[in-house]
Amino acid sequence: MTPSAEPLPPSKAPTAAADDGYRLCQPALALRALVLVQAASLVVLLFMAGSWTQALAALGPMIFAGVGGTLLWLALACGLRRALARQPSPRRIAALAALGAVAAPAACAPLLAWDMAVASPPRLLALPLVGAGLALPVALWIEARARSLRPADADARLAELQSRIRPHFLFNALNTALALVQVDPPRAERVLEDLAELFRTAMAEHGAAVSLDEEAALARRYLDIEQVRFGERLRVLWELDPAAGRARVPPLLLQPLVENAVRHGIEPSPDGGIVRVRTQARRGEVAIEIDNTLTDAAPSVPGQGIALANVQDRLRLMHDIGAHFDARRLEGWWRVRIVIPDDRTPP
């Protein structure tokens, strides 16, 4: 086997912020808008209520109107997102505030119809102002977030994070080969040849995202190299859901995690252990689990270093709060679990 002399694959177009960062239909936005509006409404209620009894009596209708108005505002903003994205920033902010002025009276209409006593002219005139006032800070936050997620900014941040993790990957992979040079030169040579092919793939510029299938192939190649080093001490189980394979993930997502599993689960154990990689797609999400067995001598919190922090940063940059990262010790196992939106690449 000899290292491939083929040229590196061409760069893929950046995809992290293809919509220019103006994202008005994401669950992360809905959650934050709901929290902000409810918090602001609660503060206003506590200041305006004459007593705790009045505050508690008004709490239910306030929550109903706040949630309904926010969801209606989000639906209108989502439907108009393309038209809004073409406008300059001041017009976008003004338009979102105006949508709030429309959504608030519409959301309160059922309450006003149910109790006409509260439908006094001053209150009716105040509702659009309240809606616009609540929508304005959310609109300002959306604008600031859109600027941070524009392609140039997002891709620059992802490139910075990628540049940090690649030397880490190179250093640790070379150590795998160097560990064999003294004890088994033929195997070390095979590992170095495999590493050349691995680096050709890993160091290529893939843009902001790759498919989960591509990441699994890279992780599999890395574990094949480690298999040469550890032999029967390393047992690898793959449980990959084909439906999850086109999900978009940051490059070099899985390799640091399986490397961490080998380092903290297999290497310290005289008997070796198991590394299990599992993916599953369901209900609009893709779950990724990297498990490894642990010995009693293993650290209680393995691998809380640069690589895992880097993985979390890149997931957060790509998917915001839509990505969930959890690493914990189970009974005899260490598990890293990632859940991301099922935002698939084209077949």
Coordinates of C-alpha atoms in Angstrom, one line a residue, residues 84-276:
L84 CA -37.3 41.3 5.2
A85 CA -33.8 39.9 4.4
R86 CA -33.7 42.2 1.3
Q87 CA -34.3 45.3 3.3
P88 CA -31.7 47.5 5.0
S89 CA -31.4 47.0 8.8
P90 CA -33.5 50.0 10.0
R91 CA -36.4 48.9 7.8
R92 CA -36.2 45.3 9.1
I93 CA -36.3 46.4 12.7
A94 CA -39.2 48.8 12.0
A95 CA -41.1 46.1 10.1
L96 CA -40.6 43.6 13.0
A97 CA -41.8 46.1 15.5
A98 CA -44.9 46.8 13.3
L99 CA -45.6 43.1 13.1
G100 CA -45.6 43.1 16.9
A101 CA -48.1 46.0 16.9
V102 CA -50.4 43.8 14.8
A103 CA -49.8 40.5 16.6
A104 CA -50.6 41.8 20.1
P105 CA -54.2 43.0 19.5
A106 CA -54.9 39.9 17.4
A107 CA -53.7 37.6 20.2
C108 CA -55.7 39.5 22.8
A109 CA -58.9 39.5 20.7
P110 CA -60.3 36.3 22.3
L111 CA -59.8 37.7 25.8
L112 CA -61.4 41.0 24.9
A113 CA -64.4 39.2 23.3
W114 CA -64.7 37.0 26.4
D115 CA -64.7 40.0 28.8
M116 CA -65.8 43.2 27.1
A117 CA -65.4 45.1 30.4
V118 CA -61.6 45.2 29.8
A119 CA -62.0 46.4 26.2
S120 CA -61.8 50.1 27.1
P121 CA -60.5 52.5 24.4
P122 CA -57.3 53.3 26.3
R123 CA -56.4 49.6 26.6
L124 CA -57.3 49.0 23.0
L125 CA -55.0 51.8 21.9
A126 CA -52.2 50.6 24.3
L127 CA -52.1 47.0 22.8
P128 CA -50.3 47.9 19.6
L129 CA -47.8 50.0 21.5
V130 CA -47.2 47.1 23.9
G131 CA -46.7 44.7 21.1
A132 CA -44.3 47.0 19.3
G133 CA -42.4 47.6 22.5
L134 CA -42.0 43.9 23.2
A135 CA -41.1 43.1 19.6
L136 CA -38.4 45.8 19.4
P137 CA -35.8 44.3 21.7
V138 CA -36.3 40.9 20.0
A139 CA -35.8 42.6 16.6
L140 CA -32.6 44.2 17.7
W141 CA -31.3 40.9 19.0
I142 CA -32.2 39.2 15.7
E143 CA -30.3 41.9 13.8
A144 CA -27.2 41.5 15.9
R145 CA -27.4 37.8 15.6
A146 CA -27.8 38.1 11.8
R147 CA -24.6 40.1 11.6
S148 CA -22.7 37.5 13.5
L149 CA -24.0 34.7 11.3
R150 CA -23.3 36.2 7.9
P151 CA -21.2 33.9 5.7
A152 CA -17.9 35.8 6.0
D153 CA -18.1 36.0 9.8
A154 CA -19.4 32.5 10.4
D155 CA -16.9 30.9 8.0
A156 CA -14.0 32.8 9.5
R157 CA -14.9 31.6 13.0
L158 CA -15.3 28.0 11.8
A159 CA -12.0 28.2 10.0
E160 CA -10.4 29.4 13.2
L161 CA -11.8 26.5 15.2
Q162 CA -10.8 24.1 12.4
S163 CA -7.2 25.4 12.4
R164 CA -7.0 24.8 16.1
I165 CA -8.2 21.2 16.0
R166 CA -6.1 20.0 13.0
P167 CA -2.7 20.3 14.7
H168 CA -4.1 18.5 17.7
F169 CA -5.3 15.7 15.4
L170 CA -2.0 15.5 13.5
F171 CA 0.1 15.4 16.7
N172 CA -1.9 12.6 18.3
A173 CA -2.2 10.5 15.1
L174 CA 1.6 10.7 14.6
N175 CA 2.1 9.5 18.2
T176 CA 0.2 6.4 17.3
A177 CA 2.7 5.5 14.6
L178 CA 5.8 6.5 16.6
A179 CA 4.7 4.2 19.4
L180 CA 5.1 1.3 17.0
V181 CA 8.4 2.2 15.4
Q182 CA 10.6 0.6 18.1
V183 CA 8.5 -2.5 18.7
D184 CA 7.1 -3.4 15.2
P185 CA 8.6 -1.4 12.3
P186 CA 6.5 -3.2 9.6
R187 CA 3.3 -2.3 11.3
A188 CA 4.6 1.2 11.9
E189 CA 5.2 1.5 8.2
R190 CA 1.6 0.4 7.4
V191 CA 0.2 2.8 9.9
L192 CA 2.2 5.7 8.4
E193 CA 0.9 4.8 4.9
D194 CA -2.6 4.8 6.2
L195 CA -2.0 8.1 8.0
A196 CA -0.9 9.7 4.7
E197 CA -4.3 8.8 3.2
L198 CA -6.1 9.8 6.4
F199 CA -4.4 13.2 6.4
R200 CA -5.2 13.7 2.7
T201 CA -8.9 13.5 3.6
A202 CA -8.8 15.2 7.0
M203 CA -6.7 18.2 5.9
A204 CA -8.7 19.0 2.8
E205 CA -10.8 22.1 2.9
H206 CA -14.4 21.0 3.2
G207 CA -16.1 24.3 3.9
A208 CA -18.3 24.8 7.0
A209 CA -20.0 21.4 7.0
V210 CA -19.8 17.9 5.8
S211 CA -22.2 15.0 5.9
L212 CA -22.3 12.6 8.8
D213 CA -21.5 9.8 6.4
E214 CA -18.2 11.5 5.5
E215 CA -17.3 12.0 9.2
A216 CA -18.1 8.4 10.0
A217 CA -15.8 7.2 7.2
L218 CA -13.0 9.4 8.5
A219 CA -13.5 8.1 12.1
R220 CA -13.6 4.5 10.8
R221 CA -10.2 5.0 9.0
Y222 CA -8.7 6.4 12.2
L223 CA -10.0 3.5 14.3
D224 CA -8.6 1.1 11.7
I225 CA -5.2 2.6 12.3
E226 CA -5.7 2.3 16.1
Q227 CA -6.7 -1.3 15.5
V228 CA -3.2 -2.0 14.1
R229 CA -1.7 -0.6 17.3
F230 CA -4.0 -2.3 19.8
G231 CA -4.9 -5.5 18.0
E232 CA -7.6 -7.5 19.8
R233 CA -7.5 -5.1 22.7
L234 CA -9.7 -2.7 20.7
R235 CA -13.1 -3.9 19.7
V236 CA -15.2 -1.4 17.6
L237 CA -19.0 -1.6 17.2
W238 CA -20.7 0.4 14.5
E239 CA -24.5 1.0 14.6
L240 CA -25.1 3.6 11.9
D241 CA -28.6 4.6 10.8
P242 CA -28.5 5.2 7.0
A243 CA -31.2 7.9 7.4
A244 CA -28.8 10.0 9.6
G245 CA -26.0 9.9 7.1
R246 CA -26.8 13.1 5.2
A247 CA -27.1 15.3 8.4
R248 CA -24.8 18.3 8.3
V249 CA -22.0 18.4 10.9
P250 CA -18.7 20.3 11.3
P251 CA -15.6 18.7 9.8
L252 CA -13.5 16.6 12.2
L253 CA -16.5 16.1 14.6
L254 CA -16.3 12.4 15.2
Q255 CA -12.5 11.7 15.0
P256 CA -11.6 13.7 18.2
L257 CA -14.4 11.8 20.0
V258 CA -13.3 8.3 19.0
E259 CA -9.7 9.3 19.7
N260 CA -10.8 10.4 23.2
A261 CA -12.6 7.0 23.6
V262 CA -9.4 5.1 22.7
R263 CA -7.2 7.2 24.9
H264 CA -9.3 7.0 28.0
G265 CA -11.0 3.7 27.6
I266 CA -8.8 1.3 25.7
E267 CA -5.2 2.5 26.3
P268 CA -5.3 2.4 30.2
S269 CA -6.8 -1.1 30.3
P270 CA -4.6 -4.2 30.0
D271 CA -7.5 -6.1 28.6
G272 CA -8.6 -3.3 26.2
G273 CA -12.3 -2.6 25.7
I274 CA -15.0 -1.5 23.4
V275 CA -15.7 1.6 21.4
R276 CA -19.2 1.9 20.1

